[in-house]
Short mmCIF file of C-alpha atoms in Angstrom, two decimals:
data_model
loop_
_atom_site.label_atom_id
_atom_site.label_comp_id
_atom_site.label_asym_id
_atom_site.label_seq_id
_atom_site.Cartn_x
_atom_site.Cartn_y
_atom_site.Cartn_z
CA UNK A 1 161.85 141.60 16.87
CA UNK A 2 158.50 139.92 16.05
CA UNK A 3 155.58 141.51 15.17
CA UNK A 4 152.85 142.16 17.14
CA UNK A 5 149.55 140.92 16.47
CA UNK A 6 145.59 141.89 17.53
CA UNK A 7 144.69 138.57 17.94
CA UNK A 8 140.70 137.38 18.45
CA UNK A 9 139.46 133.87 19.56
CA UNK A 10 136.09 133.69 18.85
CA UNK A 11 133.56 131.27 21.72
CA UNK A 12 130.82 129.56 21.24
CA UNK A 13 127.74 130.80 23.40
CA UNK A 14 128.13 129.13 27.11
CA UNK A 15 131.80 127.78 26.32
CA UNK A 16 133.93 129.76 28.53
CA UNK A 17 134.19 126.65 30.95
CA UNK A 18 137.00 124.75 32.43
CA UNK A 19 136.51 121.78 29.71
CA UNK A 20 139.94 120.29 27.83
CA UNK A 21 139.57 122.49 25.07
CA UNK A 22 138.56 126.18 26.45
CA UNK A 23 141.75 125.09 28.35
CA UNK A 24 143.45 124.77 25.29
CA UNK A 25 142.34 127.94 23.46
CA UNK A 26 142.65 129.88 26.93
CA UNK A 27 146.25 128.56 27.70
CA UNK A 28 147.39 130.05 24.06
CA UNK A 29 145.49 132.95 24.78
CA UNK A 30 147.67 133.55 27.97
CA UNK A 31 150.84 133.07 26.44
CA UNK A 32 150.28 135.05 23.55
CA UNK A 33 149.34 137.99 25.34
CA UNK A 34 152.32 137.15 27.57
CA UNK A 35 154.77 137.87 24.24
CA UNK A 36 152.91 141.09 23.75
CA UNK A 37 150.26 140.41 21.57
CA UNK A 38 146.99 141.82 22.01
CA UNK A 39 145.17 139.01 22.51
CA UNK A 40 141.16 138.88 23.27
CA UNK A 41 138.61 135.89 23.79
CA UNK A 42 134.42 137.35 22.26
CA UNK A 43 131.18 135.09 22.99
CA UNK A 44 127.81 135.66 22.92
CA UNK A 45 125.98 135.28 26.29
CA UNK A 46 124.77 131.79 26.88
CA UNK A 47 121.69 130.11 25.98
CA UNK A 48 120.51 128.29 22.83
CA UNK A 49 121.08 129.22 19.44
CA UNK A 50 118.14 131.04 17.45
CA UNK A 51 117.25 129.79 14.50
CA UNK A 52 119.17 130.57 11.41
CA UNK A 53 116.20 132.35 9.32
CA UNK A 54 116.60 135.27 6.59
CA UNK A 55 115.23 137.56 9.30
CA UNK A 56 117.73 136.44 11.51
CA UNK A 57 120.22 136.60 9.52
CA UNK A 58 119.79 140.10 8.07
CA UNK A 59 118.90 141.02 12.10
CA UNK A 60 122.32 139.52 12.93
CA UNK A 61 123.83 141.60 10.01
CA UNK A 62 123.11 145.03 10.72
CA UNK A 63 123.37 144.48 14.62
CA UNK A 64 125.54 147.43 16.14
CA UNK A 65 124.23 148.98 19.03
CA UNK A 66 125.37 146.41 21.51
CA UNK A 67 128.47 146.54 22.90
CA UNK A 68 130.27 143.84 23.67
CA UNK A 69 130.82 143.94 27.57
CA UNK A 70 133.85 142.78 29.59
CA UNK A 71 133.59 140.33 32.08
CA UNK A 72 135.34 139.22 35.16
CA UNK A 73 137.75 135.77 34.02
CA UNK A 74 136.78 132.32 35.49
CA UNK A 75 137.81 131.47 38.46
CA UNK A 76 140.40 128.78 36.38
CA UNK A 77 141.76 131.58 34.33
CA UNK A 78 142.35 134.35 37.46
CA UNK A 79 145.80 133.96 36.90
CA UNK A 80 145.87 134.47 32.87
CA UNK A 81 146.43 137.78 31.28
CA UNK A 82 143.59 136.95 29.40
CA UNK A 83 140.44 139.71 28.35
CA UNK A 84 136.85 138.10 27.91
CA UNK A 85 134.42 139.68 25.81
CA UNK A 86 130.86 139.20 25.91
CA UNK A 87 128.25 140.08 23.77
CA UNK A 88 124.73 141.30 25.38
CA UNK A 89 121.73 139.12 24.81
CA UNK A 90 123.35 137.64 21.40
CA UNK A 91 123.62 134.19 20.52
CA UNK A 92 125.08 134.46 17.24
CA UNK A 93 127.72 137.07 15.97
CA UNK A 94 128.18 139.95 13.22
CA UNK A 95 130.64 141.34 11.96
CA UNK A 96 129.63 144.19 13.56
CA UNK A 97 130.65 142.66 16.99
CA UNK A 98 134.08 141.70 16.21
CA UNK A 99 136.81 144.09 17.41
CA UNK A 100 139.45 145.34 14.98
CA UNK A 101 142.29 142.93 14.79
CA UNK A 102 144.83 141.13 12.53
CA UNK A 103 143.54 137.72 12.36
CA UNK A 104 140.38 135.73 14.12
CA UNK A 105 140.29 132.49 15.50
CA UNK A 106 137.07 130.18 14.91
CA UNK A 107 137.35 127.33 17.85
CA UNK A 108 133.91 125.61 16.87
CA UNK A 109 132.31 125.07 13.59
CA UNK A 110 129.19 127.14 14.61
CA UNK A 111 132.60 130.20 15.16
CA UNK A 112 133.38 129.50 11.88
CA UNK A 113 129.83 130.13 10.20
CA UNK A 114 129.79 133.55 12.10
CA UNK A 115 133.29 134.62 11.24
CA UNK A 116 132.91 134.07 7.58
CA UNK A 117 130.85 136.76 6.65
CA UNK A 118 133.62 138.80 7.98
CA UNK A 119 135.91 141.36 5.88
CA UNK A 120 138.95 140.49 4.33
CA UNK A 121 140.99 142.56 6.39
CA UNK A 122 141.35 139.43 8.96
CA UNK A 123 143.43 136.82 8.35
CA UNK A 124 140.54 133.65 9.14
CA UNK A 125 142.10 130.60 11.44
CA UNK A 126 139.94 127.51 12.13
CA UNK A 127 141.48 125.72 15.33
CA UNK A 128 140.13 122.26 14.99
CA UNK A 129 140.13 120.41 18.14
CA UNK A 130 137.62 117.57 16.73
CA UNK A 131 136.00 116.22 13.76
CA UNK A 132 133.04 117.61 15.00
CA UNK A 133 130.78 115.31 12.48
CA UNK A 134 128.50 114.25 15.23
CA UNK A 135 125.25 112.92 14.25
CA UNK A 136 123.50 116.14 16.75
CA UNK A 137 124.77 118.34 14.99
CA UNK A 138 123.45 119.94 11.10
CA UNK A 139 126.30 117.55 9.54
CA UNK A 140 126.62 119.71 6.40
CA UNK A 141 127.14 122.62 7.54
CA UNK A 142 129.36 121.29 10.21
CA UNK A 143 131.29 120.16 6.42
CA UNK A 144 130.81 123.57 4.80
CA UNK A 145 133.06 125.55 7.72
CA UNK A 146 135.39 122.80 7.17
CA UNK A 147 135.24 123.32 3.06
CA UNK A 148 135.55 127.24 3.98
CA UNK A 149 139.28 128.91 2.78
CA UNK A 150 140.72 128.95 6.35
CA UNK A 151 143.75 128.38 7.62
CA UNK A 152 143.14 125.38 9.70
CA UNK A 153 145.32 124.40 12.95
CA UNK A 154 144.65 120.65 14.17
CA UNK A 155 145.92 119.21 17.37
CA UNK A 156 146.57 115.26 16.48
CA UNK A 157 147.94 113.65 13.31
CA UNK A 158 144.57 112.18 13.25
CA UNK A 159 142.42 115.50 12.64
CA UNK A 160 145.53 115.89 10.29
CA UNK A 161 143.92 113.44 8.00
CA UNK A 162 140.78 114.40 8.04
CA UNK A 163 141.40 117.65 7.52
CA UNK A 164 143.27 117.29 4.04
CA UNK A 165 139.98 115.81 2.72
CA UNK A 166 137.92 119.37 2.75
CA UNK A 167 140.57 121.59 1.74
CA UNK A 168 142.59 120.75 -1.40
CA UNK A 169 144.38 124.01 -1.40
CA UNK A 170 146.50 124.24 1.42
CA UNK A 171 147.72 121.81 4.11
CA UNK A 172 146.62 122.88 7.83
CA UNK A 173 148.93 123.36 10.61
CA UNK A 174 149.83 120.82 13.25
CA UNK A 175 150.69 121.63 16.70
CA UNK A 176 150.10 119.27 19.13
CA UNK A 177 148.04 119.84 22.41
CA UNK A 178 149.61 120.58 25.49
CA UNK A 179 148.88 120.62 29.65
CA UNK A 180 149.89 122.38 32.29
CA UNK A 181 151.53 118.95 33.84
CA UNK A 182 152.70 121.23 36.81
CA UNK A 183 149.28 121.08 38.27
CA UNK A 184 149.31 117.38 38.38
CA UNK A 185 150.90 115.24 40.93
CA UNK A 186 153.82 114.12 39.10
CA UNK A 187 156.29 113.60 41.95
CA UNK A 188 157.89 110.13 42.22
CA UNK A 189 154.88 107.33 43.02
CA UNK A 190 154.10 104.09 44.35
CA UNK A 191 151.62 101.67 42.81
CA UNK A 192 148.49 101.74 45.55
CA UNK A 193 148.12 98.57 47.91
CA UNK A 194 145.03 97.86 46.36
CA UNK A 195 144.07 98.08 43.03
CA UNK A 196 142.67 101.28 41.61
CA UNK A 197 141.42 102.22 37.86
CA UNK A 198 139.64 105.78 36.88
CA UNK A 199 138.14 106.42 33.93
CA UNK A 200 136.45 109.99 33.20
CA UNK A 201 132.27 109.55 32.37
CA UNK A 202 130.38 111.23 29.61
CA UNK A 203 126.60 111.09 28.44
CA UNK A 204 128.22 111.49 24.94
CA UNK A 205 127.86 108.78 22.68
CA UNK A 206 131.37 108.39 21.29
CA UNK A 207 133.52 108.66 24.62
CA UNK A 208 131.52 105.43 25.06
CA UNK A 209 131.48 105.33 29.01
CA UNK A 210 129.88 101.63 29.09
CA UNK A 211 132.72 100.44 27.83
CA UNK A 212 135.10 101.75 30.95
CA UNK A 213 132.22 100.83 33.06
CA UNK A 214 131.79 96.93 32.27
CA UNK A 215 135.42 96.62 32.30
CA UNK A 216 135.36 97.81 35.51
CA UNK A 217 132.42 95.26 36.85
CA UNK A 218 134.49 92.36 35.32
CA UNK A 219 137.91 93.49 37.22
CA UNK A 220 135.61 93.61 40.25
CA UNK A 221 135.27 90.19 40.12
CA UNK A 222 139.17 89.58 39.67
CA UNK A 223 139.70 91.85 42.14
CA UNK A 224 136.49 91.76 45.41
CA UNK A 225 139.38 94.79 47.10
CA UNK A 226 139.10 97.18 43.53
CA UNK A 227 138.95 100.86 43.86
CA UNK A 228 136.99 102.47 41.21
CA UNK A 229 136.90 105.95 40.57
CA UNK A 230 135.25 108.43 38.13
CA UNK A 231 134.10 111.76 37.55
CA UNK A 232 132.29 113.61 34.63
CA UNK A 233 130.35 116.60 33.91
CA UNK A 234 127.13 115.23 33.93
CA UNK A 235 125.74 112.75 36.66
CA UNK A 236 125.80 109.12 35.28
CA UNK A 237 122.52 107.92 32.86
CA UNK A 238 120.37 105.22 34.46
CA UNK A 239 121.01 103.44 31.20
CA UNK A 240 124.33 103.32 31.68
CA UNK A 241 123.77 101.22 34.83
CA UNK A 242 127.22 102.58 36.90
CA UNK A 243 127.47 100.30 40.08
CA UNK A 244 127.18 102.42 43.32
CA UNK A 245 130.70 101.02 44.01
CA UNK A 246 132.25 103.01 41.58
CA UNK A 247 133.16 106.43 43.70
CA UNK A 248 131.58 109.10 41.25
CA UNK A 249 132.53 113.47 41.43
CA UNK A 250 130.26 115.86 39.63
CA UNK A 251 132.20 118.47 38.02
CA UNK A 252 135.29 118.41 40.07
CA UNK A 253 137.48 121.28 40.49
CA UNK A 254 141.01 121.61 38.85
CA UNK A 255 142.74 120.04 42.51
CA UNK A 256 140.34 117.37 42.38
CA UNK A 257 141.00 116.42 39.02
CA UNK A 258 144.61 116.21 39.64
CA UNK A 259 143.81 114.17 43.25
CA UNK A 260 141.69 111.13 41.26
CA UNK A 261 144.18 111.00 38.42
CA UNK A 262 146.92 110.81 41.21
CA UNK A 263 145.32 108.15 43.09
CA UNK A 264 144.82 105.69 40.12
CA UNK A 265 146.93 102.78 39.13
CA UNK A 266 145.15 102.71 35.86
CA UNK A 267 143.30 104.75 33.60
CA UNK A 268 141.06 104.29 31.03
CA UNK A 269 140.29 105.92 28.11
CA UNK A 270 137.65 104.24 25.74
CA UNK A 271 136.67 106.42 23.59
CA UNK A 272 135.66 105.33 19.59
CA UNK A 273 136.33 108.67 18.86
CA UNK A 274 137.98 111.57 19.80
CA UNK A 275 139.78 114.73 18.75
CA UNK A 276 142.48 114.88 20.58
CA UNK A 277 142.27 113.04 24.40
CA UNK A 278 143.29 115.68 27.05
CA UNK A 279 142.67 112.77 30.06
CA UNK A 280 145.41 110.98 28.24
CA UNK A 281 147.84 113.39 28.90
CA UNK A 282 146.28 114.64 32.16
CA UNK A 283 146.81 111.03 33.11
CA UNK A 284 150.16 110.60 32.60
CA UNK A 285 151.10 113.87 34.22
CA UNK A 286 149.84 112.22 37.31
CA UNK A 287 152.14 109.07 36.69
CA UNK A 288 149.61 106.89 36.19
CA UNK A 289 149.04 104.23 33.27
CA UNK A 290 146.64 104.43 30.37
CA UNK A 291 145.25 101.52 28.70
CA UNK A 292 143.07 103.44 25.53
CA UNK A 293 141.37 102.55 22.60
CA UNK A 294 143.46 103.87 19.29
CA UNK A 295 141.15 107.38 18.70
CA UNK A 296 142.22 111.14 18.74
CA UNK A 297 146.15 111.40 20.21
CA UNK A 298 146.32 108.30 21.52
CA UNK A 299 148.24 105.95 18.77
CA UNK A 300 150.83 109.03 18.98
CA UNK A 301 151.00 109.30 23.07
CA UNK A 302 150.27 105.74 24.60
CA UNK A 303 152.62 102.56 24.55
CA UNK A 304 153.31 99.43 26.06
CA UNK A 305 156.07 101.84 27.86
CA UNK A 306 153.59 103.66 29.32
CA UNK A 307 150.28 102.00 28.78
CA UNK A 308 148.79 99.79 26.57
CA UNK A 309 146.51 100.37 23.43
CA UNK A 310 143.39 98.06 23.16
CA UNK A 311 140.59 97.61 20.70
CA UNK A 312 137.19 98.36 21.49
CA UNK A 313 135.97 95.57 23.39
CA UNK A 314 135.80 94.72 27.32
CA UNK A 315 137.98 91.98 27.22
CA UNK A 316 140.61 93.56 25.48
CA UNK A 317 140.40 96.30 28.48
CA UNK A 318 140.51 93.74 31.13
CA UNK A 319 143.38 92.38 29.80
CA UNK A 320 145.48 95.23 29.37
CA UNK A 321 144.57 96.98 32.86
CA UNK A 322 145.05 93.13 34.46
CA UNK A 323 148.39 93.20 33.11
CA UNK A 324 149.30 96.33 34.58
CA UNK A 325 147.91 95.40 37.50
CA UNK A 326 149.54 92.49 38.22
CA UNK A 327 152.99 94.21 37.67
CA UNK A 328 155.49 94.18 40.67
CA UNK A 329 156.35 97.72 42.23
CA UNK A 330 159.33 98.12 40.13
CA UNK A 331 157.94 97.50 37.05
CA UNK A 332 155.16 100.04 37.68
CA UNK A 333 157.21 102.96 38.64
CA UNK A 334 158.64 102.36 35.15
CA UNK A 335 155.44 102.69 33.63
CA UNK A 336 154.84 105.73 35.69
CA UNK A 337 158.07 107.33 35.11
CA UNK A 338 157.70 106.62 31.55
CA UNK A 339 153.93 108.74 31.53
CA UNK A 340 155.38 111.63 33.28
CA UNK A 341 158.18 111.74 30.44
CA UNK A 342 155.68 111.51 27.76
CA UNK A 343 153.21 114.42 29.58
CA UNK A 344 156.50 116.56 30.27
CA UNK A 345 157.83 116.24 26.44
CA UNK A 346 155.97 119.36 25.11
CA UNK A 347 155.42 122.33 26.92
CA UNK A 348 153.30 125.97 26.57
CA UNK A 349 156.36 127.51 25.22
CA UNK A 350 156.87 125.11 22.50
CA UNK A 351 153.12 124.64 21.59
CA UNK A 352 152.96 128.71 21.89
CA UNK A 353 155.99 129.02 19.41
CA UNK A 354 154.54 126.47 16.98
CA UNK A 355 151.37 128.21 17.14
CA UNK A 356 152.73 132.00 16.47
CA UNK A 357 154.83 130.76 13.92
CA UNK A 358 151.13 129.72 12.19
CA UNK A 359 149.63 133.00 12.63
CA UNK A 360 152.68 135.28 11.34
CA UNK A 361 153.18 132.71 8.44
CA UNK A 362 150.60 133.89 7.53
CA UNK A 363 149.83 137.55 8.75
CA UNK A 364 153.68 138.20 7.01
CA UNK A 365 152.24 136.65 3.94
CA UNK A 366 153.92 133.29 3.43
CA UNK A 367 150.88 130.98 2.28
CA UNK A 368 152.82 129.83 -0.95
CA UNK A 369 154.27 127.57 1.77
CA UNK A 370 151.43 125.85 2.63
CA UNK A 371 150.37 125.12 -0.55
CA UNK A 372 150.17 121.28 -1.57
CA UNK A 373 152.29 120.60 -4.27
#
């Protein structure tokens, strides 16, 4: 029989949203707690961070009056065995705040600075669902969580790589993102009448939503009958210059999501860079195409079976989504077979047994085998 473990994920003030990788954290979460684990998610109420001053810091240390206060789940996690934690009026936490378990879970660099200062009677876990070197953010520490002696778990062969060059003790854990591709329409499909391409908008930099947009202005003029739709957590920049004919959602819900993927004949993904690439998947769950740019997952997931990979320029993009495009109804469903195979080749259980395996590796006292020769 297994042991059972007190595990704690810690949250990053104003986190606890449906974005790809709460889902992550909150689907392992679930399905720990499901194999009787006692598992529980602590943040700090939202809001910006407070500066990180000496007075601040000692104020953080010797914090222990407030309680940390449950809260009802979001309405995407009502049907997860899953306990949320918050802490009152705090945007950065102690020690003091953490409940007693056997091993915490930083899931953001900013997690890992307040876990560290924690006693060695946790086992420390970094999951690293980015290179979060982002030129916003206080770059070295972002580097100094990554130099600290966790026990990191990365999600792509990519962050795999990156990973290696902060820690030359011990070689991280890989286990490979996951969906839950039952929520997507992945029932047999037929390529639309007319042509239509999604492609999910950011304001951020790197997911570099100009790209998917003036590939989609130059297949307009291929194609006067294109479809184009996109949605995105943050209304389109003026800069950005999206055509009104492109059929824009603000923070969809988890149905609609699934409805836009399902209605596309291609999707795009142009990101330069990228941890992992949860629309990839979420994509291909639908049975629809990806043409992507080669960053986070997407060398591993995407094919000319399933997709194509391009490099990051417009008409590489038009190319590829042309080409798919232009491909008779057989030779589509193919395609669209061949995504649903790839979304449906790992599932919770899998990811959820990889996962454990990391934490009583270590918990049981095993490290010697992660040691790098």
């Amino acid at each position: 029989m297994k042991e059972k473990l007190k595990i704690v994920f810690v949250q990053a003030a104003g986190s606890l949203s449906e974005t790809g990788g709460f889902r992550i954290v909150a689907g392992y979460a679930d399905h720990l707690q499901r194999r009787g684990h006692e598992v529980t998610l602590i943040a700090p109420e939202g809001g910006a961070p407070k500066p990180r001053t000496l007075k601040g810091k000692i104020k953080n240390l010797f914090r222990s009056k407030q309680k940390p206060k449950s809260v009802a789940s979001p309405p995407f996690l009502e049907n997860r065995n899953v306990e949320i934690k918050i802490i009152n009026g705090v945007r950065e936490l102690a020690p003091a705040d953490l409940p007693d378990a056997d091993v915490l879970i930083a899931t953001w660099w900013e997690t890992g600075e307040w876990i560290s200062s924690a006693t060695n009677r946790f086992k420390k876990f970094h999951l690293i669902q980015d290179h979060e070197i982002f030129p916003y953010l206080p770059i070295e520490r972002v580097k100094a969580v990554y130099n600290l002696p966790y026990y990191k778990i990365v999600v792509s062969d990519w962050l795999r790589e990156e990973m290696v060059n902060y820690d030359n003790i011990r070689e991280p854990f890989f286990v490979e993102n996951v969906i839950d591709y039952e929520k997507f329409n992945n029932s047999t499909r037929k390529k639309s009448d007319h042509p239509v391409v999604g492609f999910l908008y950011s304001v951020a930099q790197r997911k570099n939503s100009p790209l998917a947009i003036e590939t989609c202005r130059k297949l307009k003029k291929i194609y006067p009958d294109l479809r184009v739709i996109a949605f995105g957590s943050h209304a389109p920049r003026p800069e950005h210059k999206m055509p009104n004919w492109i059929e824009f959602t603000l923070k969809p819900t988890g149905k609609d999501i699934a409805k836009i993927y399902g209605s596309c004949d291609v999707w795009l993904f142009t990101s330069d860079s990228e941890g992992y690439g949860l629309p990839i998947l979420e994509a291909m769950a639908s049975g629809t195409p990806v043409v992507a740019t080669p960053a986070g997952a997407a060398p591993q997931l995407v094919s000319e079976k399933n997709g194509a990979i391009i490099s990051h320029d417009v008409d590489s993009a038009v190319k590829a989504t042309q080409k798919i495009l232009e491909l008779t109804e057989e030779d589509w469903s193919r395609l669209s077979e061949n995504c649903v195979e790839t979304a449906r080749r790992r599932d919770w259980e899998t990811a959820t047994d990889e996962f454990e395996a990391a934490l009583l590796s270590i918990v049981n006292g095993k490290q010697a085998e992660f040691i790098k020769n």
